[in-house]
mmCIF file of C-alpha atoms in Angstrom:
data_model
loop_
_atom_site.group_PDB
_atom_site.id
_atom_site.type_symbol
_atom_site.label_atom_id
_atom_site.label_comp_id
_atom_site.label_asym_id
_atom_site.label_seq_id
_atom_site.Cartn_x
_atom_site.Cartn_y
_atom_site.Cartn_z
ATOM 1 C CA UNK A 1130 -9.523 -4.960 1.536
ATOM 2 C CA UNK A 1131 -13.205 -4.699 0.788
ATOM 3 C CA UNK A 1132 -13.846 -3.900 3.870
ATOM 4 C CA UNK A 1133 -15.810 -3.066 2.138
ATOM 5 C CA UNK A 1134 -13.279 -4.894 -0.021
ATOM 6 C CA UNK A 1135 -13.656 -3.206 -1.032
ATOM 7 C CA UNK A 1136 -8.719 -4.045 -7.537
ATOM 8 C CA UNK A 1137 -6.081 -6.076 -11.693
ATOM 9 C CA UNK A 1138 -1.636 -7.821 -15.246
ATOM 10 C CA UNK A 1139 0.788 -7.089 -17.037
ATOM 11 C CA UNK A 1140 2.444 -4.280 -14.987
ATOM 12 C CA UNK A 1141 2.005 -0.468 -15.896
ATOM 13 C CA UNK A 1142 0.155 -0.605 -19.633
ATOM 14 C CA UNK A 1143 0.425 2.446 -21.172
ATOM 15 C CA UNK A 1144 -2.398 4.954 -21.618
ATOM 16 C CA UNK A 1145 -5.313 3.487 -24.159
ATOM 17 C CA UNK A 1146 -4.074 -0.164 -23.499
ATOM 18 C CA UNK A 1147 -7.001 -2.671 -24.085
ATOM 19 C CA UNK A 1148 -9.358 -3.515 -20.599
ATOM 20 C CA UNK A 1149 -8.369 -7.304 -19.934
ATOM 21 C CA UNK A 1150 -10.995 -9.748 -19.658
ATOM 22 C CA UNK A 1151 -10.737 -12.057 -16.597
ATOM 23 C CA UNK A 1152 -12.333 -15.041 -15.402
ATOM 24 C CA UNK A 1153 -11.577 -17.850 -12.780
ATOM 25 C CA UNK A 1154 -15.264 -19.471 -13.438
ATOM 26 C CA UNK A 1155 -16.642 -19.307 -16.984
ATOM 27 C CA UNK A 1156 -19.912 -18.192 -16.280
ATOM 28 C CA UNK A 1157 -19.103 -15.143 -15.212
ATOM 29 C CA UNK A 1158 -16.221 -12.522 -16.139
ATOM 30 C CA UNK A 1159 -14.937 -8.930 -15.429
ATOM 31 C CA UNK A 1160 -13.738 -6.934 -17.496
ATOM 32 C CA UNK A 1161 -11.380 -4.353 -16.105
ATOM 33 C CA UNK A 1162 -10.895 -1.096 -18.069
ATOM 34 C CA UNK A 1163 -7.235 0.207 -17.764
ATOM 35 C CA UNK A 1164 -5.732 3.622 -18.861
ATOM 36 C CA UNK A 1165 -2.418 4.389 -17.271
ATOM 37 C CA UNK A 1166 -3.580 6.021 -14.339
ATOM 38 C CA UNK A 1167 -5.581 3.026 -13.500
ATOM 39 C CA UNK A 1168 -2.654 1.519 -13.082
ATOM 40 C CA UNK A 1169 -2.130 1.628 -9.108
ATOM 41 C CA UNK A 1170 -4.427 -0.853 -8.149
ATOM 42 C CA UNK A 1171 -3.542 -2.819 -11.830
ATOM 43 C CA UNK A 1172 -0.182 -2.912 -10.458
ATOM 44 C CA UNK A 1173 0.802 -6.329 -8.700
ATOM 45 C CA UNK A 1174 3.614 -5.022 -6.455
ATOM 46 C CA UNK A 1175 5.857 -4.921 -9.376
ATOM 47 C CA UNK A 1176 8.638 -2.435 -10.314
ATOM 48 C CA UNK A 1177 7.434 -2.512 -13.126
ATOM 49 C CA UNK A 1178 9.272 -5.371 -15.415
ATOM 50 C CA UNK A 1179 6.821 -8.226 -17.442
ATOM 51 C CA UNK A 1180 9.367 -10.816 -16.168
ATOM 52 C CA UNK A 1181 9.591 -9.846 -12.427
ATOM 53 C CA UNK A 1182 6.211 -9.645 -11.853
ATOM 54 C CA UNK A 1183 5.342 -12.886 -13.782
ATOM 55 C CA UNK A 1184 8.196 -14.790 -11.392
ATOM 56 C CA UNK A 1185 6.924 -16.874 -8.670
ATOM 57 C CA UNK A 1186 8.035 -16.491 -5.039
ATOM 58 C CA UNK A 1187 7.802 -17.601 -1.472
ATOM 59 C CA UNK A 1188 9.512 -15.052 0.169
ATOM 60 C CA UNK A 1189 7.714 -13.606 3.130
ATOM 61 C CA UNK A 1190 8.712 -10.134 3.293
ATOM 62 C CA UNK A 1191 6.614 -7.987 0.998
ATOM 63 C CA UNK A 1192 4.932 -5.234 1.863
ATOM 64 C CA UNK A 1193 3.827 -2.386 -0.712
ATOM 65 C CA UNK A 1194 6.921 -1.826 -2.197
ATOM 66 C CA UNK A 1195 7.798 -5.850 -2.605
ATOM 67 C CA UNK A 1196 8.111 -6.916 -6.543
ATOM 68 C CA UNK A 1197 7.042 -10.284 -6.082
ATOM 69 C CA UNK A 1198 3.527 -11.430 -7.146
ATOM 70 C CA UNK A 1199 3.560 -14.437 -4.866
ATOM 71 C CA UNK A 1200 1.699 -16.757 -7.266
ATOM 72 C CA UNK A 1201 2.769 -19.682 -5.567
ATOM 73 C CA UNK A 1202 -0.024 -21.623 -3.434
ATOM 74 C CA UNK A 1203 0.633 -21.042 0.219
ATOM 75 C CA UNK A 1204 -1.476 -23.603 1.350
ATOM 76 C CA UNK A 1205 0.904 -26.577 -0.325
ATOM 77 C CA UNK A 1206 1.718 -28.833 2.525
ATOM 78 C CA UNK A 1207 -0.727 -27.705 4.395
ATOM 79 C CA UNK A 1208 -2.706 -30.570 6.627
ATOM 80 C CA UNK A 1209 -6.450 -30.563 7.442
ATOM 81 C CA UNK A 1210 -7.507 -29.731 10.715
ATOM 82 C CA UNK A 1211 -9.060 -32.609 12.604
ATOM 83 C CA UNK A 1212 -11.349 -30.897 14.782
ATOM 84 C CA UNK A 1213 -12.219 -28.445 11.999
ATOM 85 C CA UNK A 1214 -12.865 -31.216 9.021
ATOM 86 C CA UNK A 1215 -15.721 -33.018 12.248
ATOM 87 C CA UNK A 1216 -17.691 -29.816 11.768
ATOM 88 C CA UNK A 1217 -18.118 -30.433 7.822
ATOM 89 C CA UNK A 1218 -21.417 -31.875 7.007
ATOM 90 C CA UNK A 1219 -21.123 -34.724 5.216
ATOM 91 C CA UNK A 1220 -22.782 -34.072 1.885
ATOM 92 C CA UNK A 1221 -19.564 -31.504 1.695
ATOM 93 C CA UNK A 1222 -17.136 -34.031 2.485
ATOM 94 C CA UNK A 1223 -19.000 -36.137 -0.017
ATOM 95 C CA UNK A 1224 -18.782 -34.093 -2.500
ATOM 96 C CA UNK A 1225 -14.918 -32.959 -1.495
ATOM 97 C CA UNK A 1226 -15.137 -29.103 -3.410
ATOM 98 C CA UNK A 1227 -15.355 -25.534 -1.345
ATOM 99 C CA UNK A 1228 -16.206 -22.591 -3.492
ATOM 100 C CA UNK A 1229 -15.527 -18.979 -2.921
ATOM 101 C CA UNK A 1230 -16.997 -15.228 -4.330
ATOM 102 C CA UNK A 1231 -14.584 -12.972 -4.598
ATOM 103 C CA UNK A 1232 -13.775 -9.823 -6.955
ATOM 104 C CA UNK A 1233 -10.873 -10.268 -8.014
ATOM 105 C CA UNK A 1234 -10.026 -6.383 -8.500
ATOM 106 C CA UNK A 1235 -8.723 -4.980 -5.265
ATOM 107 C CA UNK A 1236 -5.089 -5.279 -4.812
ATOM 108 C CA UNK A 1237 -3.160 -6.328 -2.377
ATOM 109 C CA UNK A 1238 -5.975 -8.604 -1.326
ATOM 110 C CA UNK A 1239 -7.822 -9.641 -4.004
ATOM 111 C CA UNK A 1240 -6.510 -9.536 -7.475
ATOM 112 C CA UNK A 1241 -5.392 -11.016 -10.644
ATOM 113 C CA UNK A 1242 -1.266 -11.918 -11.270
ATOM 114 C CA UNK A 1243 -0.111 -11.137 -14.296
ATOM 115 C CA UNK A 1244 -0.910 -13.875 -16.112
ATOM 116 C CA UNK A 1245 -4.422 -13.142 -16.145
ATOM 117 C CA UNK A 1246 -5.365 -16.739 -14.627
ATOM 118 C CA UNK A 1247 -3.539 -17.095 -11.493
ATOM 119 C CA UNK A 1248 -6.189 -14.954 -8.459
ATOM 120 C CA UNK A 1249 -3.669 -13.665 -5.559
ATOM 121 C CA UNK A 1250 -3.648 -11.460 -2.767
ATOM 122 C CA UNK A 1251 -4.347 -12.042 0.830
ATOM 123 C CA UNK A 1252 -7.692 -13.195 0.609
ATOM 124 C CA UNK A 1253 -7.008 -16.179 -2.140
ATOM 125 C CA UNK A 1254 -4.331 -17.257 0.300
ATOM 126 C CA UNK A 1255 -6.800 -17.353 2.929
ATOM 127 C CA UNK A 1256 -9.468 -19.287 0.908
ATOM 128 C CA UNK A 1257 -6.843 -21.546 -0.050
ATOM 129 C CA UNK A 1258 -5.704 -22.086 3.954
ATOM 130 C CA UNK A 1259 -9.468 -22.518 4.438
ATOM 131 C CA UNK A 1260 -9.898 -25.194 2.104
ATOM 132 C CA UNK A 1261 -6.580 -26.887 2.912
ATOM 133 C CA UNK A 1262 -7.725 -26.933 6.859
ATOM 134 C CA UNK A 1263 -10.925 -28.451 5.949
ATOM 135 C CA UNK A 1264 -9.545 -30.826 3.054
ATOM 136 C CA UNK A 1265 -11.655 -29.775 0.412
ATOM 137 C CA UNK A 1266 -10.753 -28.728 -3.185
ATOM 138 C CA UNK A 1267 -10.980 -24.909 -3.558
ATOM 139 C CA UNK A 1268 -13.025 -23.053 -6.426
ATOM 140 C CA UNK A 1269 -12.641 -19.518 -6.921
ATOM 141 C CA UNK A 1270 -15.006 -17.625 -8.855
ATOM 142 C CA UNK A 1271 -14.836 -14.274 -9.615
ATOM 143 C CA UNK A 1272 -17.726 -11.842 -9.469
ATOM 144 C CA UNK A 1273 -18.646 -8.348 -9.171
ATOM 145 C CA UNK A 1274 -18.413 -7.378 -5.144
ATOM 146 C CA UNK A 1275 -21.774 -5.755 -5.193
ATOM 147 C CA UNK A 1276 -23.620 -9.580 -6.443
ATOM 148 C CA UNK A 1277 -21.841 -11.599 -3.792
ATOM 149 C CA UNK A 1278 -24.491 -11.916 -0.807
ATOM 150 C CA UNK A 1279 -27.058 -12.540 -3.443
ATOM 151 C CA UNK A 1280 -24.805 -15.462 -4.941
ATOM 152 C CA UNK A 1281 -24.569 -16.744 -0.971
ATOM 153 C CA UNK A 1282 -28.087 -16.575 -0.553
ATOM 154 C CA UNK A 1283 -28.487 -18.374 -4.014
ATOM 155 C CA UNK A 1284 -26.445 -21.285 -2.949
ATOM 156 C CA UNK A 1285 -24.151 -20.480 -5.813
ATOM 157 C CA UNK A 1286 -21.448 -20.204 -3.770
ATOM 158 C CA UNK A 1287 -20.103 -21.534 -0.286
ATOM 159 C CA UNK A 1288 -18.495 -18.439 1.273
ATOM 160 C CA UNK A 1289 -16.849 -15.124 0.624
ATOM 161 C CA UNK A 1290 -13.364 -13.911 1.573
ATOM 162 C CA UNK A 1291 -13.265 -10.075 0.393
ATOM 163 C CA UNK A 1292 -12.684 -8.211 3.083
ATOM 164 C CA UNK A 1293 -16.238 -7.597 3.866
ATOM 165 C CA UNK A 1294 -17.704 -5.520 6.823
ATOM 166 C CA UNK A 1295 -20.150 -6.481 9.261
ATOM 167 C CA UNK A 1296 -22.891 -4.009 8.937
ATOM 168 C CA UNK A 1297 -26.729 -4.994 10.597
ATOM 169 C CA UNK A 1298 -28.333 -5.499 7.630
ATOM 170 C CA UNK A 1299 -25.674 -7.876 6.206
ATOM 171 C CA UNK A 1300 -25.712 -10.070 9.241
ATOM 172 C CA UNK A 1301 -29.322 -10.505 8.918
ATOM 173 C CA UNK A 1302 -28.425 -12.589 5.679
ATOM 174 C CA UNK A 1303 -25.300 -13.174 6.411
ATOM 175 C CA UNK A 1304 -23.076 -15.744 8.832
ATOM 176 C CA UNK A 1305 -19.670 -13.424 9.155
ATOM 177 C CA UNK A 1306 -16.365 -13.938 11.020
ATOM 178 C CA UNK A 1307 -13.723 -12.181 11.815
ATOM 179 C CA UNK A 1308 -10.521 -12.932 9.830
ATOM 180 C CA UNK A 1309 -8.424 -9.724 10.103
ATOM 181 C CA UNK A 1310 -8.318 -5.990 10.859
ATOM 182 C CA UNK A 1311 -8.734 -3.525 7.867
ATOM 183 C CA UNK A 1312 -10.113 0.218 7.659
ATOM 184 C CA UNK A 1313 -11.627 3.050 5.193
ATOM 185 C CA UNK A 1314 -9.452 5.896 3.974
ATOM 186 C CA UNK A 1315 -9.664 8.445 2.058
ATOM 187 C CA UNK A 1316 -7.022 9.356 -0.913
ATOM 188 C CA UNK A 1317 -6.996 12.969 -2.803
ATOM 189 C CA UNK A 1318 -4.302 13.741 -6.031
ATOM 190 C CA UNK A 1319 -1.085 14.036 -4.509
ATOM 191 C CA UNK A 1320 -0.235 16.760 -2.769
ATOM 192 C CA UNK A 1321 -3.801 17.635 -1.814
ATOM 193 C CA UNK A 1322 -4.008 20.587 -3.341
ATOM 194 C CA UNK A 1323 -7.688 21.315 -2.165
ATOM 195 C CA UNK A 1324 -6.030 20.931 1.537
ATOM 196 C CA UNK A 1325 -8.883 18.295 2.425
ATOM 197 C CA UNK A 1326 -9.314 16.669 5.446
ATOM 198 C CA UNK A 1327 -10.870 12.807 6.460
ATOM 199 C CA UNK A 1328 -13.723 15.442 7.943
ATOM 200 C CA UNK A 1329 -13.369 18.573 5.812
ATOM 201 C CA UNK A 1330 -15.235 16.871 2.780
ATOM 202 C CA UNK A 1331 -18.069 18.536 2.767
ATOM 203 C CA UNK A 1332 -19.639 19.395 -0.422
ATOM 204 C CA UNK A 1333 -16.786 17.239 -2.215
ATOM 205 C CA UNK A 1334 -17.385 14.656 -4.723
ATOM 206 C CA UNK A 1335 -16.085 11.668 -3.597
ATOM 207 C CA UNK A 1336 -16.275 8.362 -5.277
ATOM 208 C CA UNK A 1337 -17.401 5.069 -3.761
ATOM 209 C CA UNK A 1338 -17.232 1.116 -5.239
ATOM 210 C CA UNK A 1339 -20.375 0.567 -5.577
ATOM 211 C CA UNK A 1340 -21.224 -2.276 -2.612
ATOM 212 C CA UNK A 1341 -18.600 -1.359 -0.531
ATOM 213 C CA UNK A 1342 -18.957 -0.165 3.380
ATOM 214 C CA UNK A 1343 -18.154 3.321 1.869
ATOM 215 C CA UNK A 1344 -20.748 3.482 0.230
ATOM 216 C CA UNK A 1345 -23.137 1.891 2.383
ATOM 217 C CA UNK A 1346 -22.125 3.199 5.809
ATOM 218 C CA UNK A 1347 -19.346 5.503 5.934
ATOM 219 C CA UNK A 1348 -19.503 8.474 3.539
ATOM 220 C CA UNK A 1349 -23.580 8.787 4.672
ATOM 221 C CA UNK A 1350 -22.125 8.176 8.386
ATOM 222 C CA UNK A 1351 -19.450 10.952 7.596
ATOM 223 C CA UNK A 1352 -21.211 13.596 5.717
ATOM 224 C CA UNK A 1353 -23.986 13.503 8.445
ATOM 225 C CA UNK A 1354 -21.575 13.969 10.822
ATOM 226 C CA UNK A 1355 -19.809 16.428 9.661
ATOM 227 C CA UNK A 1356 -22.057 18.483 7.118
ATOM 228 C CA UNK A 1357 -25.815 18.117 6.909
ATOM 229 C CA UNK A 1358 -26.040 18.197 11.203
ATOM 230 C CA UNK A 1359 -24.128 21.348 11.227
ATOM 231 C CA UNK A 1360 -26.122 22.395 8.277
ATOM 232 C CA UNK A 1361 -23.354 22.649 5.456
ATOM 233 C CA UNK A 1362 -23.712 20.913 2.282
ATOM 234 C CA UNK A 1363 -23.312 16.996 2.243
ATOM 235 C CA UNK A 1364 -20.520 14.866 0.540
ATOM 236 C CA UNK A 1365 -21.385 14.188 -3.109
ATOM 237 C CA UNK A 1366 -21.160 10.444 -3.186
ATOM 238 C CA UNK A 1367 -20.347 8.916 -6.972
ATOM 239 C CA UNK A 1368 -20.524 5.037 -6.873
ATOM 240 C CA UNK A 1369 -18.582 3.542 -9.230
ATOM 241 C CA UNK A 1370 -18.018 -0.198 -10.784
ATOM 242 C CA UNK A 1371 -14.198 -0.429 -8.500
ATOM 243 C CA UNK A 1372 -12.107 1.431 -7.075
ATOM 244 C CA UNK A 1373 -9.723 1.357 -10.266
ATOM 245 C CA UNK A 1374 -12.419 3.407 -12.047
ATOM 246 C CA UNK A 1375 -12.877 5.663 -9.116
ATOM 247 C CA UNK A 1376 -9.021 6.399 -9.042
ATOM 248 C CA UNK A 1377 -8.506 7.198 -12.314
ATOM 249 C CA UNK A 1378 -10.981 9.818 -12.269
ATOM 250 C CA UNK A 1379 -9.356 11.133 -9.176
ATOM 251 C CA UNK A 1380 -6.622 11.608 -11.740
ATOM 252 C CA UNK A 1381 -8.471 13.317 -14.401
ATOM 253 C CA UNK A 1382 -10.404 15.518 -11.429
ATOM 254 C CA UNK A 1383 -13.014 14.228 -12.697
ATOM 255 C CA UNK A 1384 -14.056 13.650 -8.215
ATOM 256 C CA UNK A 1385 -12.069 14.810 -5.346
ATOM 257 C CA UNK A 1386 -11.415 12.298 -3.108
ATOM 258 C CA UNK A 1387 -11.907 7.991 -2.867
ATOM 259 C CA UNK A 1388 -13.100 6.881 -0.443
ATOM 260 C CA UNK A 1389 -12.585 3.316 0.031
ATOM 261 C CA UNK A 1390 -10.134 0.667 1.913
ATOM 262 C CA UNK A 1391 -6.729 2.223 3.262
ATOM 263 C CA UNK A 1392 -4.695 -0.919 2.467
ATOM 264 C CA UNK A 1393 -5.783 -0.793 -0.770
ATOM 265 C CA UNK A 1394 -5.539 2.951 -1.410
ATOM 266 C CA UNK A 1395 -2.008 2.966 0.767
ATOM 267 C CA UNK A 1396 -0.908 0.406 -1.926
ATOM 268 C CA UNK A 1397 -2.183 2.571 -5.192
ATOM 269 C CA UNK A 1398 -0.167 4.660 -3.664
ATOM 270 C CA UNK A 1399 3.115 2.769 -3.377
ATOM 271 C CA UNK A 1400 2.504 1.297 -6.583
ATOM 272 C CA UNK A 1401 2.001 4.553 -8.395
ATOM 273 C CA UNK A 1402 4.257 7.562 -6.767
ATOM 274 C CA UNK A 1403 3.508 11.158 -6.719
ATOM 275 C CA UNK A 1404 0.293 10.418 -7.575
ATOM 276 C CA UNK A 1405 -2.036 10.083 -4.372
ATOM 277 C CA UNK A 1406 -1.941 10.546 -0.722
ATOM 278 C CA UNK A 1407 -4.283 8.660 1.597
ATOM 279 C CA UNK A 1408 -5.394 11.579 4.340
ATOM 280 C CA UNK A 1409 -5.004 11.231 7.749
ATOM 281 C CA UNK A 1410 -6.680 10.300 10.271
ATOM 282 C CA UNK A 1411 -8.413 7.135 8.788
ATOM 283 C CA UNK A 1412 -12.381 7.401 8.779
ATOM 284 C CA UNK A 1413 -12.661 4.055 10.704
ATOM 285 C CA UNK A 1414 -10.459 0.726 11.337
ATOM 286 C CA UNK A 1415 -12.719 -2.293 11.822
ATOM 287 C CA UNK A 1416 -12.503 -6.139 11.576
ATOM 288 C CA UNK A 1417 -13.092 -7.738 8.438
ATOM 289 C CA UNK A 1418 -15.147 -10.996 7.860
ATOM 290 C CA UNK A 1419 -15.796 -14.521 5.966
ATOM 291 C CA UNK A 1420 -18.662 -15.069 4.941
ATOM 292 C CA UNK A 1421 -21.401 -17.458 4.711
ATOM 293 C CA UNK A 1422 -25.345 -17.220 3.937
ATOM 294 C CA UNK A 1423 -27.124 -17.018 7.533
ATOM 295 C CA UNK A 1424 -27.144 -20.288 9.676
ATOM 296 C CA UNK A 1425 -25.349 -22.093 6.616
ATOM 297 C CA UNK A 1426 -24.530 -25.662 7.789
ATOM 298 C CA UNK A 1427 -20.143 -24.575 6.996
ATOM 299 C CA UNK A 1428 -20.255 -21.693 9.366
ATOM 300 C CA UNK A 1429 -19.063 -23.934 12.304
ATOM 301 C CA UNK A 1430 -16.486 -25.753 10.186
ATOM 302 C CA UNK A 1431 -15.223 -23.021 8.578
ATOM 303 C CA UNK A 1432 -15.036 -20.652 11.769
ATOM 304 C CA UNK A 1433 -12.517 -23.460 13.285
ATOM 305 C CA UNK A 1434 -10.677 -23.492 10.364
ATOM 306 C CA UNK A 1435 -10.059 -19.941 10.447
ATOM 307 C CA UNK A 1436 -9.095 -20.238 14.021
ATOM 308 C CA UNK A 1437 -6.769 -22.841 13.016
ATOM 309 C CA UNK A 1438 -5.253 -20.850 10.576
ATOM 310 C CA UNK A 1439 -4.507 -17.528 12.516
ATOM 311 C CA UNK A 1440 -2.745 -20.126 15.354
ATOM 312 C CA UNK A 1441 -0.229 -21.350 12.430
ATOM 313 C CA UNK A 1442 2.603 -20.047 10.651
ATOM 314 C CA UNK A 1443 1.075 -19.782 8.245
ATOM 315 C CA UNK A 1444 -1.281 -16.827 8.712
ATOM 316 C CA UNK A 1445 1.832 -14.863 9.554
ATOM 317 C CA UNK A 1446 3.326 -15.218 6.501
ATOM 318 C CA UNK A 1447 -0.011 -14.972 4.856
ATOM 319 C CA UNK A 1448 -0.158 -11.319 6.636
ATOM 320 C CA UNK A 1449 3.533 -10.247 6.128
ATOM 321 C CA UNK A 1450 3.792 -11.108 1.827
ATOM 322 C CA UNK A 1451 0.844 -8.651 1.313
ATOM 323 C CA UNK A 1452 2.287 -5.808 3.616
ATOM 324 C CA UNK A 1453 -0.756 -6.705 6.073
ATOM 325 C CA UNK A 1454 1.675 -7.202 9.116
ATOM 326 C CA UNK A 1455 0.357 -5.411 11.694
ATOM 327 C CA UNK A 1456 -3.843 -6.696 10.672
ATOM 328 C CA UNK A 1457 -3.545 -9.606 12.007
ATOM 329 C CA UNK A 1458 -5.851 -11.163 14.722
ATOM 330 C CA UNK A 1459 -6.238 -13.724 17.589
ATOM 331 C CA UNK A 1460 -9.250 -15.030 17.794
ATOM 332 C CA UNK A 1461 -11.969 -16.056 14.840
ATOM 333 C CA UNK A 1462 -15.050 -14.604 16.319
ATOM 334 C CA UNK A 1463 -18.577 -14.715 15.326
ATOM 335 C CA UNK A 1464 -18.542 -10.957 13.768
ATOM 336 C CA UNK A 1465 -20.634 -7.955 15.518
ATOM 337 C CA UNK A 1466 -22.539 -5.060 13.554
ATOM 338 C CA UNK A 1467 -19.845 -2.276 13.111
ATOM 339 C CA UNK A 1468 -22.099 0.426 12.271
#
């Protein structure tokens, strides 16, 4: 999950397969280069048939190893929330739409089904709960992680659901609330044959989305820590467009480590075995936020909404189809500076 968060079709492409183009808004599109070790975070839970990972489902198991890309819309049936839908200002219930930034390039939470239209993962299903509890139409657009406060501050969009940290400087721009738990890890080639360590990376390349917490906070939080105060060399941070790039040159040893989201890296690693392991110890486990541009007239409305979802049924199953089972939380709080 961006926590950062901060991920892909058609299931395992073979090496040299052309990057696919996606869009949920025209005006602005990503295009995601594949090889076929890209293909952990390109992979949408499948075991790997074009059929099974096209087919709908509303099963609530999942988990990393489920095959199901759970392209159905959760929030179906779902009623607005009275108390929630008073807190809308009325220009937005005028006007009746709700959009969301989000990069749609990070499974489990935030990615593209097969069918290179369809955005899933846990954080659509949240923005589609949000929008449901506040009776608004959602719109999803799908931009780079690293241009989404500027959209917020631009007005181009109404809120984010990607996972994001709460850092100082972002909540100086930023209204964020907490929506669930999520962490950074780090993942080396499988096996580890450089025997590294979450705190033995000094001197390593390690790659970073470019955007992310990872970047921003914890591999400078890390390699201070742990290298330049004790006067050995510091992590060699290499920011990258996602964390798809960034893995496959973990493959190619092209870097030596990722550090980025553990869901996300715990599910490359599912989806793509004998290829990485995510090191232990974790580098930190934080809450991850919603967000809106600072004092924006939605926070209060969409804050109760969010509480309203993590009291239903819904935010269970929401939780469990994504292999986010134990992340859950209780209460949507106004989010405090994590570094």
């Amino acid at each position: 999950m961006e926590t950062n968060r901060t991920g892909r079709r058609n299931v395992f492409r073979t090496a040299g397969a052309v990057a696919a183009a996606m869009q949920v808004n025209r005006h602005l599109s990503i295009p995601i280069a594949t090889t076929a070790l890209a293909l952990a975070l390109a992979a949408c839970g499948a075991t790997g048939t074009a059929q099974n990972a096209a087919a709908k489902s509303t099963t609530q198991g999942g988990g990393y190893g489920s095959s199901a890309e759970h392209t159905d819309d959760i929030s179906a049936g779902v009623k607005p929330d009275r108390n929630a839908v008073q807190l809308l200002p009325a220009t937005v219930k005028a006007k009746g739409t709700f959009s969301v930034a989000m990069d749609l390039s990070y499974p489990p939470t935030t990615f593209m089904a097969s069918d290179n239209r369809t955005p899933i993962g846990f954080n659509p299903d949240m923005a589609r709960l949000i929008a449901a509890k506040l009776g608004l139409k959602l719109q999803i657009n799908n931009v780079k992680f690293d241009t989404i406060i500027t959209g917020l501050q631009a007005n181009r969009y109404d809120f984010t659901a990607s996972t994001m940290g709460a850092t100082s400087d972002r909540l100086k721009v930023l209204d964020m609330v907490d929506y669930v738990n999520s962490g950074t890890g780090v993942s080396v080639p499988y096996g580890n044959p450089q025997n590294l360590g979450t705190h033995t990376l000094c001197g390593h390349r390690v790659a970073v989305p470019s955007g992310s917490t990872a970047e921003l906070q914890w591999l400078p939080q890390l390699s201070k820590q742990d290298c330049t105060s004790k006067g050995k060399p510091a992590i060699k941070s290499v920011s990258l467009p996602s964390v798809n790039d960034a893995l496959t040159q973990l493959v190619s040893k092209r870097i030596d480590a990722v550090m980025y989201d553990f869901i996300s890296l715990e599910w490359a690693a599912a989806q793509q075995p004998r290829t990485f392991d995510v090191l232990k110890p974790l580098v930190a486990t934080k809450p991850a936020t919603v967000a809106l541009k600072k004092d924006s007239p939605l926070t209060p409305a969409v804050k109760a909404a969010i509480q309203s979802i993590i009291d239903s049924p819904k935010y269970t199953q929401a939780l469990n189809r994504w292999g986010l089972k134990d992340l859950g939380i209780k209460t949507a709080a106004m989010a405090v500076p994590q570094d």
